[in-house]
Amino acid sequence: MLCSRLTNANILTMDPDRPVARDLGIWRGRIVGLDEAVTSLPAREVIDLQGATVLPGFIDSHVHLAWTGLKQSTPSVAPCQRVEDVLAVVAEAASRTPHAGTWVDVMGYDQRALGRHLTAAELDTVSRGRKVFLMHDSGHGCVVNSAVLELLPAGVPHRSGFLAEGAMTAARRLRLPYGQAEIADAVERAARTCLAEGVTAVAEAGIGGGLLGHSPVELGAYQLLRDQGRLPLRVQLMPAGDTLRPREAHASDGIPRALDLGMRTGFGDDWLSLGALKIYTDGGMMARTAALTAPYAGTDHTGQLQDDPDRLTRLIVDGHLAGWQLAVHAIGDRAADLALDALERAQRLRPRPNARHRIEHAGLIRPDQLPRFARLGVSAVVQPSFLYSFGDDYADVMGEERAPWMYRGRGFLDHGVTLVGSSDRPVTDGAPLRAIQFMVERVSASGRQIGPDEAVTVEEALRAYTVAGAYACRWDDSAGSLTPGKRADMVVLGDDPRYVDPSRIGGIEVIATFVDGHETTDARKL
């Protein structure tokens, strides 16, 4: 007997051998058959979907769940567009902390709305003796007050209190990490939001590292959720590159650096596992720290790499030698050059044809770099919603020639590169359907077209969030399509994205989300 059967549905399987179906049978969390194979079988539960569209659950291949959940419960200056309004929020947050000398966290900072960065001196006027940490929305910078600057090691660079990249990490190291219970609560909050948007599996992009700085024992928070039955979707964890340590392993292993006990990509189960090793090479466009080969328009500034290029290259090579799949953060084209050079060197030293290395973001990719992605078999894990939310600004700072190269779609596909969709939640909106709409339209929130030649079809965009996401996360044997034998992870939609006007895709209703064949959320009740 089936556990359940979905019937009277418009099922888009994403499986080219059987692209559509009307009925789907589930037994013990797995898909056991479609249409005639299951229609006459008895089932404990028959769910009549009344013509609704069913797709494989969306896979968000690059998120920050802990940061998302913490941001949801932390004061934010995101709506503020005047310096005095930002300072008023900080003042209110400082007034709520019990003692002078304690830390005050505020999220949502973005200097673009203000026309300039805040300064430590300005924060001093409202900090009431507290240590203020104002987090940049990109995750690549912060503004702190003088009470924090006074504690930083000598030589840490800052611009009147604005700390970028490694300098921000130095500030984070001044304070205690978050506790596992607090992280677990934050992850659960964020995961519930993902489910409501049709996401059934995610890759958490960088745990245990210094840039976001949640905790050196962050993995334990996810295990805590798993043990307590509170992990509502599947999570693949990417350890940050700086968690690798030199190890005196046997010479024949050829492993110069590793996690404790030699753990690497693939350890875990269907619900919680280790994914790629996350390595940062540069910053972000929002903070103007993405590393470019030519300056940001109207400036002489070309962004910055996270570290000395030789050290970054050695880390990428060592991660490959240790058997990891690599997820290399490279937003600017200069950073992409470094990443591609290092991955090519790594493959020469120890060929691993199925390594499935990824470049995260691939925010600005020159035409000459596209064939290198293809030749190396590197996936491009992009965030289409960046251009929907920030496209006007990004296009302005890249200039007319480079703007069409941002967060490409068609260019990757035409070169045979696996195009993977993701959100980088909470940097911007995480809803896959809105990202899919942008991939098809290439239109920003203001209506500006950005690189229209990079548009893809609806089917190709859906594939980026299903089949390609499963491939990039090494889940393709169990997820990404509604194929017998795979996990019964699905999203039910109120319309078929293929047949609505592209401008309506982002507004399609997510009726329900299923994980392991169980309805984990009815979005209409949220």
Short mmCIF file of C-alpha atoms in Angstrom, two decimals:
data_model
loop_
_atom_site.label_atom_id
_atom_site.label_comp_id
_atom_site.label_asym_id
_atom_site.label_seq_id
_atom_site.Cartn_x
_atom_site.Cartn_y
_atom_site.Cartn_z
CA MET A 1 0.00 0.00 0.00
CA LEU A 2 1.25 3.49 -0.86
CA CYS A 3 1.72 5.97 1.94
CA SER A 4 0.11 8.61 -0.28
CA ARG A 5 -0.78 9.39 -3.85
CA LEU A 6 -1.03 12.78 -5.48
CA THR A 7 -3.69 12.83 -8.17
CA ASN A 8 -5.28 15.23 -10.63
CA ALA A 9 -2.05 17.24 -10.76
CA ASN A 10 0.03 18.96 -13.43
CA ILE A 11 3.32 17.27 -12.51
CA LEU A 12 6.45 18.69 -14.14
CA THR A 13 9.01 16.01 -13.31
CA MET A 14 12.13 17.73 -14.78
CA ASP A 15 13.01 14.24 -16.00
CA PRO A 16 13.42 14.26 -19.80
CA ASP A 17 12.47 10.57 -19.99
CA ARG A 18 9.06 11.30 -18.45
CA PRO A 19 8.51 15.08 -18.43
CA VAL A 20 4.87 15.26 -17.26
CA ALA A 21 2.45 13.17 -15.22
CA ARG A 22 -0.94 13.35 -13.50
CA ASP A 23 -0.47 10.94 -10.57
CA LEU A 24 2.50 10.31 -8.28
CA GLY A 25 2.87 7.58 -5.67
CA ILE A 26 4.87 7.89 -2.44
CA TRP A 27 6.10 5.18 -0.11
CA ARG A 28 8.33 5.85 2.89
CA GLY A 29 9.45 9.23 1.62
CA ARG A 30 10.34 8.07 -1.88
CA ILE A 31 8.62 8.35 -5.24
CA VAL A 32 7.67 4.84 -6.35
CA GLY A 33 5.91 5.53 -9.62
CA LEU A 34 3.93 7.81 -11.89
CA ASP A 35 0.52 7.58 -13.57
CA GLU A 36 -0.41 4.03 -14.61
CA ALA A 37 2.23 2.53 -12.30
CA VAL A 38 0.42 3.87 -9.22
CA THR A 39 -3.11 4.97 -10.19
CA SER A 40 -4.74 1.67 -9.27
CA LEU A 41 -2.70 1.06 -6.11
CA PRO A 42 -4.32 1.53 -2.69
CA ALA A 43 -2.98 4.43 -0.62
CA ARG A 44 -3.44 5.52 2.98
CA GLU A 45 -4.01 9.07 1.73
CA VAL A 46 -5.09 10.34 -1.67
CA ILE A 47 -4.50 14.05 -2.25
CA ASP A 48 -6.51 15.61 -5.07
CA LEU A 49 -4.56 18.67 -6.21
CA GLN A 50 -7.32 19.89 -8.52
CA GLY A 51 -4.99 20.68 -11.39
CA ALA A 52 -2.29 22.45 -9.39
CA THR A 53 1.28 22.33 -10.71
CA VAL A 54 3.83 20.13 -8.94
CA LEU A 55 7.59 20.55 -9.33
CA PRO A 56 10.60 19.06 -7.58
CA GLY A 57 11.27 21.02 -4.41
CA PHE A 58 13.46 24.03 -5.14
CA ILE A 59 17.10 23.71 -4.12
CA ASP A 60 18.78 26.89 -2.92
CA SER A 61 22.44 26.10 -3.44
CA HIS A 62 23.86 29.09 -1.52
CA VAL A 63 22.19 30.46 1.62
CA HIS A 64 23.07 31.66 5.11
CA LEU A 65 20.35 30.27 7.35
CA ALA A 66 21.87 31.26 10.67
CA TRP A 67 22.50 34.82 9.52
CA THR A 68 18.97 34.98 8.09
CA GLY A 69 17.38 33.84 11.34
CA LEU A 70 19.53 36.14 13.45
CA LYS A 71 18.69 39.05 11.19
CA GLN A 72 14.98 38.36 11.63
CA SER A 73 15.33 38.83 15.40
CA THR A 74 17.80 41.75 15.44
CA PRO A 75 17.08 45.50 15.15
CA SER A 76 17.50 46.68 11.57
CA VAL A 77 18.13 49.99 9.83
CA ALA A 78 17.10 48.58 6.43
CA PRO A 79 14.22 51.05 5.84
CA CYS A 80 16.33 54.09 6.75
CA GLN A 81 17.54 56.49 4.07
CA ARG A 82 18.84 59.29 6.31
CA VAL A 83 21.78 59.26 8.70
CA GLU A 84 19.68 60.62 11.55
CA ASP A 85 17.16 57.80 11.13
CA VAL A 86 19.90 55.17 11.28
CA LEU A 87 21.30 56.77 14.42
CA ALA A 88 17.84 56.79 16.00
CA VAL A 89 17.56 53.00 15.51
CA VAL A 90 21.03 52.47 16.99
CA ALA A 91 20.14 54.70 19.93
CA GLU A 92 16.99 52.71 20.60
CA ALA A 93 18.90 49.41 20.42
CA ALA A 94 21.57 50.73 22.77
CA SER A 95 18.95 51.86 25.28
CA ARG A 96 17.61 48.30 25.48
CA THR A 97 20.93 46.74 26.52
CA PRO A 98 21.34 46.49 30.26
CA HIS A 99 24.94 47.57 30.85
CA ALA A 100 27.58 49.87 29.47
CA GLY A 101 30.30 47.91 27.70
CA THR A 102 27.94 45.33 26.23
CA TRP A 103 27.63 44.72 22.49
CA VAL A 104 24.81 46.19 20.43
CA ASP A 105 24.05 44.44 17.13
CA VAL A 106 22.12 46.21 14.39
CA MET A 107 21.50 44.74 10.93
CA GLY A 108 20.44 46.07 7.54
CA TYR A 109 23.12 48.71 6.98
CA ASP A 110 23.68 49.83 3.38
CA GLN A 111 25.64 53.00 2.71
CA ARG A 112 24.13 53.41 -0.75
CA ALA A 113 20.82 54.52 0.72
CA LEU A 114 22.66 57.23 2.70
CA GLY A 115 25.07 58.39 0.01
CA ARG A 116 28.09 57.69 2.25
CA HIS A 117 29.29 55.52 5.09
CA LEU A 118 28.46 56.31 8.69
CA THR A 119 31.41 57.02 10.96
CA ALA A 120 32.50 55.79 14.36
CA ALA A 121 32.19 59.34 15.67
CA GLU A 122 28.53 59.47 14.66
CA LEU A 123 27.82 56.14 16.33
CA ASP A 124 29.57 57.42 19.47
CA THR A 125 26.90 60.08 19.87
CA VAL A 126 24.18 57.45 20.39
CA SER A 127 26.02 54.38 21.72
CA ARG A 128 25.58 55.14 25.47
CA GLY A 129 28.90 53.48 26.28
CA ARG A 130 28.05 50.27 24.40
CA LYS A 131 30.11 48.53 21.71
CA VAL A 132 28.17 49.02 18.46
CA PHE A 133 28.42 46.57 15.55
CA LEU A 134 26.38 47.75 12.55
CA MET A 135 26.36 44.90 10.01
CA HIS A 136 26.49 45.67 6.30
CA ASP A 137 23.74 43.95 4.31
CA SER A 138 26.31 42.34 2.02
CA GLY A 139 27.98 40.49 4.88
CA HIS A 140 31.32 41.92 3.76
CA GLY A 141 31.62 44.90 6.06
CA CYS A 142 30.43 46.71 9.18
CA VAL A 143 30.61 50.03 10.94
CA VAL A 144 31.71 50.11 14.58
CA ASN A 145 32.06 52.85 17.14
CA SER A 146 35.19 54.04 18.92
CA ALA A 147 34.69 51.60 21.81
CA VAL A 148 35.31 48.78 19.32
CA LEU A 149 38.10 50.51 17.41
CA GLU A 150 40.05 50.93 20.64
CA LEU A 151 40.09 47.15 21.13
CA LEU A 152 41.24 46.18 17.64
CA PRO A 153 44.81 44.96 17.16
CA ALA A 154 47.22 47.54 15.82
CA GLY A 155 47.26 47.82 12.07
CA VAL A 156 43.69 46.70 11.38
CA PRO A 157 42.58 49.00 8.54
CA HIS A 158 39.38 50.99 8.70
CA ARG A 159 37.82 54.09 7.22
CA SER A 160 36.46 56.16 10.10
CA GLY A 161 34.90 53.04 11.62
CA PHE A 162 33.99 51.13 8.45
CA LEU A 163 35.65 47.70 8.46
CA ALA A 164 35.70 45.51 5.35
CA GLU A 165 36.41 41.81 4.90
CA GLY A 166 39.31 40.65 7.13
CA ALA A 167 39.11 43.81 9.23
CA MET A 168 35.51 42.95 10.08
CA THR A 169 36.66 39.46 11.07
CA ALA A 170 39.11 41.05 13.51
CA ALA A 171 36.22 42.90 15.15
CA ARG A 172 34.16 39.72 15.40
CA ARG A 173 37.00 37.98 17.20
CA LEU A 174 36.72 40.48 20.04
CA ARG A 175 33.47 38.94 21.23
CA LEU A 176 32.05 35.65 22.34
CA PRO A 177 30.50 33.52 19.57
CA TYR A 178 26.80 32.83 19.46
CA GLY A 179 25.64 29.85 21.51
CA GLN A 180 24.49 26.70 19.75
CA ALA A 181 20.92 27.02 21.02
CA GLU A 182 20.66 30.59 19.67
CA ILE A 183 22.03 29.50 16.30
CA ALA A 184 19.66 26.53 16.20
CA ASP A 185 16.64 28.76 16.83
CA ALA A 186 17.79 31.15 14.09
CA VAL A 187 18.31 28.34 11.59
CA GLU A 188 14.86 26.90 12.29
CA ARG A 189 13.22 30.32 11.77
CA ALA A 190 14.99 30.81 8.46
CA ALA A 191 14.27 27.26 7.30
CA ARG A 192 10.53 27.77 7.85
CA THR A 193 10.69 30.84 5.61
CA CYS A 194 12.44 28.78 2.92
CA LEU A 195 9.77 26.09 3.08
CA ALA A 196 7.01 28.64 2.59
CA GLU A 197 8.72 29.64 -0.67
CA GLY A 198 8.96 26.08 -1.97
CA VAL A 199 12.56 25.36 -0.96
CA THR A 200 13.13 21.82 0.33
CA ALA A 201 16.95 21.71 0.46
CA VAL A 202 19.72 24.27 0.89
CA ALA A 203 23.48 24.56 0.98
CA GLU A 204 24.67 26.64 3.94
CA ALA A 205 27.56 28.63 2.49
CA GLY A 206 30.34 28.76 5.05
CA ILE A 207 30.17 27.57 8.65
CA GLY A 208 32.81 27.96 11.32
CA GLY A 209 34.69 30.74 9.55
CA GLY A 210 35.58 34.28 10.51
CA LEU A 211 33.72 36.37 7.95
CA LEU A 212 30.21 35.79 9.32
CA GLY A 213 31.54 34.54 12.61
CA HIS A 214 28.59 32.63 14.03
CA SER A 215 30.58 30.07 16.03
CA PRO A 216 33.63 27.79 15.73
CA VAL A 217 31.30 24.93 16.73
CA GLU A 218 28.46 25.97 14.42
CA LEU A 219 27.93 22.48 13.02
CA GLY A 220 26.76 21.40 16.46
CA ALA A 221 23.75 23.72 16.21
CA TYR A 222 22.55 21.89 13.10
CA GLN A 223 23.10 18.54 14.80
CA LEU A 224 21.08 19.84 17.75
CA LEU A 225 18.16 20.62 15.43
CA ARG A 226 18.47 17.21 13.80
CA ASP A 227 18.53 15.43 17.16
CA GLN A 228 15.47 17.36 18.37
CA GLY A 229 13.49 16.74 15.17
CA ARG A 230 13.44 20.47 14.40
CA LEU A 231 15.36 20.49 11.11
CA PRO A 232 12.49 21.04 8.65
CA LEU A 233 14.41 20.79 5.38
CA ARG A 234 17.60 19.23 4.07
CA VAL A 235 20.81 21.11 4.77
CA GLN A 236 24.24 20.68 3.28
CA LEU A 237 26.94 22.46 5.25
CA MET A 238 29.92 24.13 3.59
CA PRO A 239 32.80 24.48 6.06
CA ALA A 240 34.69 27.73 5.60
CA GLY A 241 38.13 27.35 4.06
CA ASP A 242 39.88 28.70 7.12
CA THR A 243 38.63 25.70 9.15
CA LEU A 244 41.23 23.52 7.40
CA ARG A 245 44.39 22.96 9.43
CA PRO A 246 47.80 21.52 8.50
CA ARG A 247 47.80 17.78 9.23
CA GLU A 248 50.70 15.33 9.39
CA ALA A 249 48.85 12.64 7.50
CA HIS A 250 50.54 9.73 5.75
CA ALA A 251 52.63 10.97 2.85
CA SER A 252 50.78 8.74 0.38
CA ASP A 253 47.50 10.51 1.26
CA GLY A 254 48.84 13.71 -0.25
CA ILE A 255 46.72 15.82 2.11
CA PRO A 256 48.51 18.95 3.39
CA ARG A 257 45.47 20.43 5.19
CA ALA A 258 42.24 18.90 6.41
CA LEU A 259 39.36 19.04 8.87
CA ASP A 260 39.75 16.94 11.99
CA LEU A 261 39.65 13.20 11.28
CA GLY A 262 39.95 13.86 7.56
CA MET A 263 36.24 14.59 7.08
CA ARG A 264 35.31 15.94 3.66
CA THR A 265 32.46 16.44 1.19
CA GLY A 266 29.78 13.76 1.47
CA PHE A 267 29.91 12.93 5.17
CA GLY A 268 26.42 12.77 6.70
CA ASP A 269 22.98 11.63 5.63
CA ASP A 270 20.00 12.73 3.54
CA TRP A 271 19.07 15.44 6.05
CA LEU A 272 22.40 16.88 7.20
CA SER A 273 25.71 16.48 5.45
CA LEU A 274 29.02 18.11 4.60
CA GLY A 275 29.09 19.75 1.20
CA ALA A 276 31.75 21.77 -0.55
CA LEU A 277 34.58 23.64 1.14
CA LYS A 278 33.74 27.37 0.94
CA ILE A 279 36.70 29.59 0.06
CA TYR A 280 36.42 33.37 -0.19
CA THR A 281 38.62 35.15 -2.74
CA ASP A 282 37.04 38.62 -2.78
CA GLY A 283 34.20 40.70 -1.35
CA GLY A 284 30.97 41.99 -2.88
CA MET A 285 29.67 44.59 -5.29
CA MET A 286 27.38 46.17 -2.71
CA ALA A 287 30.33 46.99 -0.44
CA ARG A 288 32.52 47.78 -3.48
CA THR A 289 34.98 45.06 -2.43
CA ALA A 290 34.48 42.62 -5.33
CA ALA A 291 37.88 42.34 -7.04
CA LEU A 292 37.75 43.72 -10.60
CA THR A 293 40.34 43.96 -13.36
CA ALA A 294 39.18 47.49 -14.22
CA PRO A 295 37.98 50.09 -11.68
CA TYR A 296 34.42 50.66 -10.59
CA ALA A 297 32.93 53.30 -12.89
CA GLY A 298 33.94 56.82 -11.93
CA THR A 299 36.63 55.67 -9.47
CA ASP A 300 40.17 54.31 -9.42
CA HIS A 301 39.10 51.53 -7.03
CA THR A 302 39.22 47.88 -8.15
CA GLY A 303 38.01 46.15 -4.99
CA GLN A 304 40.13 43.73 -3.01
CA LEU A 305 41.08 40.11 -2.62
CA GLN A 306 40.52 38.49 0.76
CA ASP A 307 44.19 37.56 1.15
CA ASP A 308 47.50 37.36 -0.65
CA PRO A 309 46.85 35.68 -4.05
CA ASP A 310 49.46 32.98 -3.44
CA ARG A 311 47.91 32.05 -0.08
CA LEU A 312 44.45 31.89 -1.61
CA THR A 313 45.76 29.70 -4.42
CA ARG A 314 47.45 27.35 -1.96
CA LEU A 315 44.23 27.01 0.04
CA ILE A 316 42.22 26.14 -3.08
CA VAL A 317 44.84 23.61 -4.18
CA ASP A 318 45.11 22.08 -0.71
CA GLY A 319 41.33 21.73 -0.48
CA HIS A 320 41.28 19.90 -3.79
CA LEU A 321 44.14 17.62 -2.73
CA ALA A 322 42.26 16.78 0.49
CA GLY A 323 39.34 15.47 -1.57
CA TRP A 324 36.90 18.33 -1.11
CA GLN A 325 34.46 19.64 -3.60
CA LEU A 326 35.25 23.36 -3.67
CA ALA A 327 32.84 26.31 -3.65
CA VAL A 328 35.02 29.30 -4.44
CA HIS A 329 33.46 32.70 -3.77
CA ALA A 330 34.46 34.95 -6.68
CA ILE A 331 32.25 37.90 -7.55
CA GLY A 332 34.59 40.14 -9.54
CA ASP A 333 36.33 39.07 -12.74
CA ARG A 334 39.78 39.46 -11.16
CA ALA A 335 38.75 37.08 -8.40
CA ALA A 336 37.34 34.70 -11.01
CA ASP A 337 40.72 34.70 -12.78
CA LEU A 338 42.40 33.69 -9.53
CA ALA A 339 39.82 30.98 -8.84
CA LEU A 340 40.03 29.49 -12.33
CA ASP A 341 43.84 29.56 -12.31
CA ALA A 342 43.93 27.81 -8.93
CA LEU A 343 41.37 25.17 -9.91
CA GLU A 344 43.27 24.46 -13.12
CA ARG A 345 46.50 24.05 -11.16
CA ALA A 346 44.78 21.77 -8.66
CA GLN A 347 43.41 19.51 -11.39
CA ARG A 348 46.85 19.25 -12.99
CA LEU A 349 48.37 18.10 -9.70
CA ARG A 350 45.64 15.55 -8.96
CA PRO A 351 43.03 15.07 -11.69
CA ARG A 352 39.52 14.58 -10.29
CA PRO A 353 37.12 14.71 -13.26
CA ASN A 354 34.01 14.46 -11.05
CA ALA A 355 35.11 16.99 -8.44
CA ARG A 356 32.16 19.25 -9.38
CA HIS A 357 33.93 22.38 -8.21
CA ARG A 358 31.76 25.50 -8.14
CA ILE A 359 32.31 29.22 -8.39
CA GLU A 360 29.91 31.01 -6.08
CA HIS A 361 28.30 34.19 -7.42
CA ALA A 362 30.31 34.56 -10.66
CA GLY A 363 29.01 38.13 -10.50
CA LEU A 364 31.09 39.66 -13.31
CA ILE A 365 32.42 37.20 -15.86
CA ARG A 366 34.18 38.43 -19.00
CA PRO A 367 33.47 36.70 -22.33
CA ASP A 368 36.96 35.17 -22.40
CA GLN A 369 36.35 33.49 -19.03
CA LEU A 370 33.30 31.51 -20.15
CA PRO A 371 35.26 28.84 -22.09
CA ARG A 372 37.50 28.32 -19.04
CA PHE A 373 34.48 27.51 -16.85
CA ALA A 374 33.43 24.93 -19.43
CA ARG A 375 36.88 23.43 -19.91
CA LEU A 376 37.37 22.98 -16.16
CA GLY A 377 33.84 21.61 -15.61
CA VAL A 378 33.12 24.33 -13.05
CA SER A 379 29.49 25.14 -12.18
CA ALA A 380 28.35 28.76 -11.88
CA VAL A 381 26.22 29.26 -8.75
CA VAL A 382 24.52 32.60 -9.40
CA GLN A 383 22.04 34.80 -7.50
CA PRO A 384 19.62 36.30 -10.05
CA SER A 385 17.77 38.32 -7.40
CA PHE A 386 20.86 40.46 -6.86
CA LEU A 387 20.17 42.13 -10.19
CA TYR A 388 16.45 42.38 -9.51
CA SER A 389 17.09 44.13 -6.17
CA PHE A 390 20.37 45.94 -6.84
CA GLY A 391 20.68 45.86 -10.60
CA ASP A 392 20.38 49.60 -11.20
CA ASP A 393 23.24 50.33 -8.83
CA TYR A 394 25.38 47.44 -10.04
CA ALA A 395 24.90 48.39 -13.69
CA ASP A 396 25.92 51.98 -12.91
CA VAL A 397 29.12 50.99 -11.11
CA MET A 398 30.07 48.43 -13.78
CA GLY A 399 29.43 50.72 -16.73
CA GLU A 400 27.82 50.11 -20.10
CA GLU A 401 30.32 47.55 -21.41
CA ARG A 402 30.47 45.34 -18.32
CA ALA A 403 26.86 45.50 -17.12
CA PRO A 404 25.69 42.70 -19.49
CA TRP A 405 28.37 40.38 -18.03
CA MET A 406 26.80 40.37 -14.57
CA TYR A 407 25.22 37.20 -13.17
CA ARG A 408 25.02 35.63 -16.59
CA GLY A 409 22.54 33.03 -17.72
CA ARG A 410 22.59 32.40 -21.48
CA GLY A 411 26.35 32.84 -21.72
CA PHE A 412 26.98 30.01 -19.29
CA LEU A 413 24.44 27.68 -20.86
CA ASP A 414 25.65 28.29 -24.40
CA HIS A 415 29.16 27.31 -23.30
CA GLY A 416 27.94 24.12 -21.64
CA VAL A 417 28.44 25.41 -18.09
CA THR A 418 26.05 24.13 -15.41
CA LEU A 419 23.96 27.14 -14.34
CA VAL A 420 22.82 26.85 -10.72
CA GLY A 421 20.29 29.13 -9.04
CA SER A 422 20.60 30.37 -5.47
CA SER A 423 19.75 33.36 -3.30
CA ASP A 424 22.59 34.20 -0.84
CA ARG A 425 19.72 34.78 1.58
CA PRO A 426 19.50 37.13 3.55
CA VAL A 427 21.53 39.52 1.39
CA THR A 428 18.40 39.91 -0.71
CA ASP A 429 15.07 38.25 -1.42
CA GLY A 430 15.30 34.45 -1.30
CA ALA A 431 12.15 33.40 -3.15
CA PRO A 432 13.10 31.11 -6.08
CA LEU A 433 10.10 32.09 -8.19
CA ARG A 434 11.09 35.75 -8.15
CA ALA A 435 14.64 34.78 -9.13
CA ILE A 436 13.30 32.58 -11.94
CA GLN A 437 11.26 35.53 -13.20
CA PHE A 438 14.39 37.67 -13.36
CA MET A 439 16.33 34.96 -15.20
CA VAL A 440 13.64 35.01 -17.90
CA GLU A 441 13.05 38.77 -18.05
CA ARG A 442 16.42 40.26 -16.95
CA VAL A 443 14.51 43.27 -15.61
CA SER A 444 15.34 45.02 -12.32
CA ALA A 445 12.76 46.17 -9.80
CA SER A 446 12.71 49.60 -11.46
CA GLY A 447 12.04 48.09 -14.88
CA ARG A 448 15.59 48.48 -16.22
CA GLN A 449 16.79 45.73 -18.55
CA ILE A 450 20.20 44.39 -17.59
CA GLY A 451 21.96 42.17 -20.07
CA PRO A 452 18.84 41.06 -21.95
CA ASP A 453 20.94 38.73 -24.13
CA GLU A 454 21.61 36.69 -20.96
CA ALA A 455 17.92 35.78 -20.57
CA VAL A 456 17.04 32.07 -20.41
CA THR A 457 13.81 30.16 -20.96
CA VAL A 458 11.43 29.33 -18.12
CA GLU A 459 12.37 25.65 -18.40
CA GLU A 460 16.09 26.49 -18.15
CA ALA A 461 15.47 28.70 -15.12
CA LEU A 462 13.43 25.97 -13.41
CA ARG A 463 16.24 23.53 -14.12
CA ALA A 464 18.73 25.86 -12.38
CA TYR A 465 16.71 25.53 -9.15
CA THR A 466 16.05 21.79 -9.42
CA VAL A 467 18.21 19.50 -11.57
CA ALA A 468 21.26 21.76 -11.62
CA GLY A 469 21.00 22.48 -7.90
CA ALA A 470 20.96 18.75 -7.19
CA TYR A 471 24.01 18.27 -9.41
CA ALA A 472 25.96 21.10 -7.75
CA CYS A 473 25.19 19.67 -4.29
CA ARG A 474 25.90 16.08 -5.39
CA TRP A 475 22.29 15.11 -4.72
CA ASP A 476 21.46 14.20 -8.32
CA ASP A 477 20.92 10.53 -7.45
CA SER A 478 18.17 11.43 -4.97
CA ALA A 479 16.79 14.90 -5.77
CA GLY A 480 16.23 17.46 -8.51
CA SER A 481 13.57 15.56 -10.48
CA LEU A 482 10.39 13.67 -9.68
CA THR A 483 11.74 10.31 -10.79
CA PRO A 484 10.86 6.95 -9.22
CA GLY A 485 13.41 6.13 -6.54
CA LYS A 486 14.15 9.74 -5.65
CA ARG A 487 13.02 11.61 -2.54
CA ALA A 488 9.46 12.88 -2.47
CA ASP A 489 10.45 16.53 -2.05
CA MET A 490 8.02 18.73 -3.98
CA VAL A 491 6.48 22.15 -4.27
CA VAL A 492 2.85 22.70 -5.30
CA LEU A 493 2.14 25.90 -7.25
CA GLY A 494 -1.05 27.70 -8.11
CA ASP A 495 0.00 28.20 -11.76
CA ASP A 496 2.33 26.62 -14.28
CA PRO A 497 5.35 28.97 -14.65
CA ARG A 498 5.72 27.94 -18.29
CA TYR A 499 2.37 29.36 -19.33
CA VAL A 500 1.86 32.54 -17.32
CA ASP A 501 3.16 35.90 -18.46
CA PRO A 502 6.82 36.08 -17.33
CA SER A 503 6.04 39.18 -15.27
CA ARG A 504 3.69 37.04 -13.13
CA ILE A 505 6.08 34.18 -12.32
CA GLY A 506 7.32 35.74 -9.09
CA GLY A 507 3.76 36.13 -7.84
CA ILE A 508 2.67 32.53 -8.38
CA GLU A 509 1.16 31.12 -5.18
CA VAL A 510 3.15 28.46 -3.35
CA ILE A 511 0.27 26.26 -2.17
CA ALA A 512 2.27 23.66 -0.26
CA THR A 513 5.73 22.18 0.20
CA PHE A 514 6.42 18.48 0.74
CA VAL A 515 9.58 16.99 2.25
CA ASP A 516 9.94 13.21 2.38
CA GLY A 517 6.38 12.99 1.10
CA HIS A 518 4.98 14.92 4.07
CA GLU A 519 3.33 18.31 3.72
CA THR A 520 5.61 20.46 5.84
CA THR A 521 3.85 23.73 5.18
CA ASP A 522 0.61 24.93 3.71
CA ALA A 523 1.65 28.41 2.62
CA ARG A 524 -1.97 29.60 2.68
CA LYS A 525 -2.03 29.17 6.47
CA LEU A 526 1.08 31.27 7.17
#
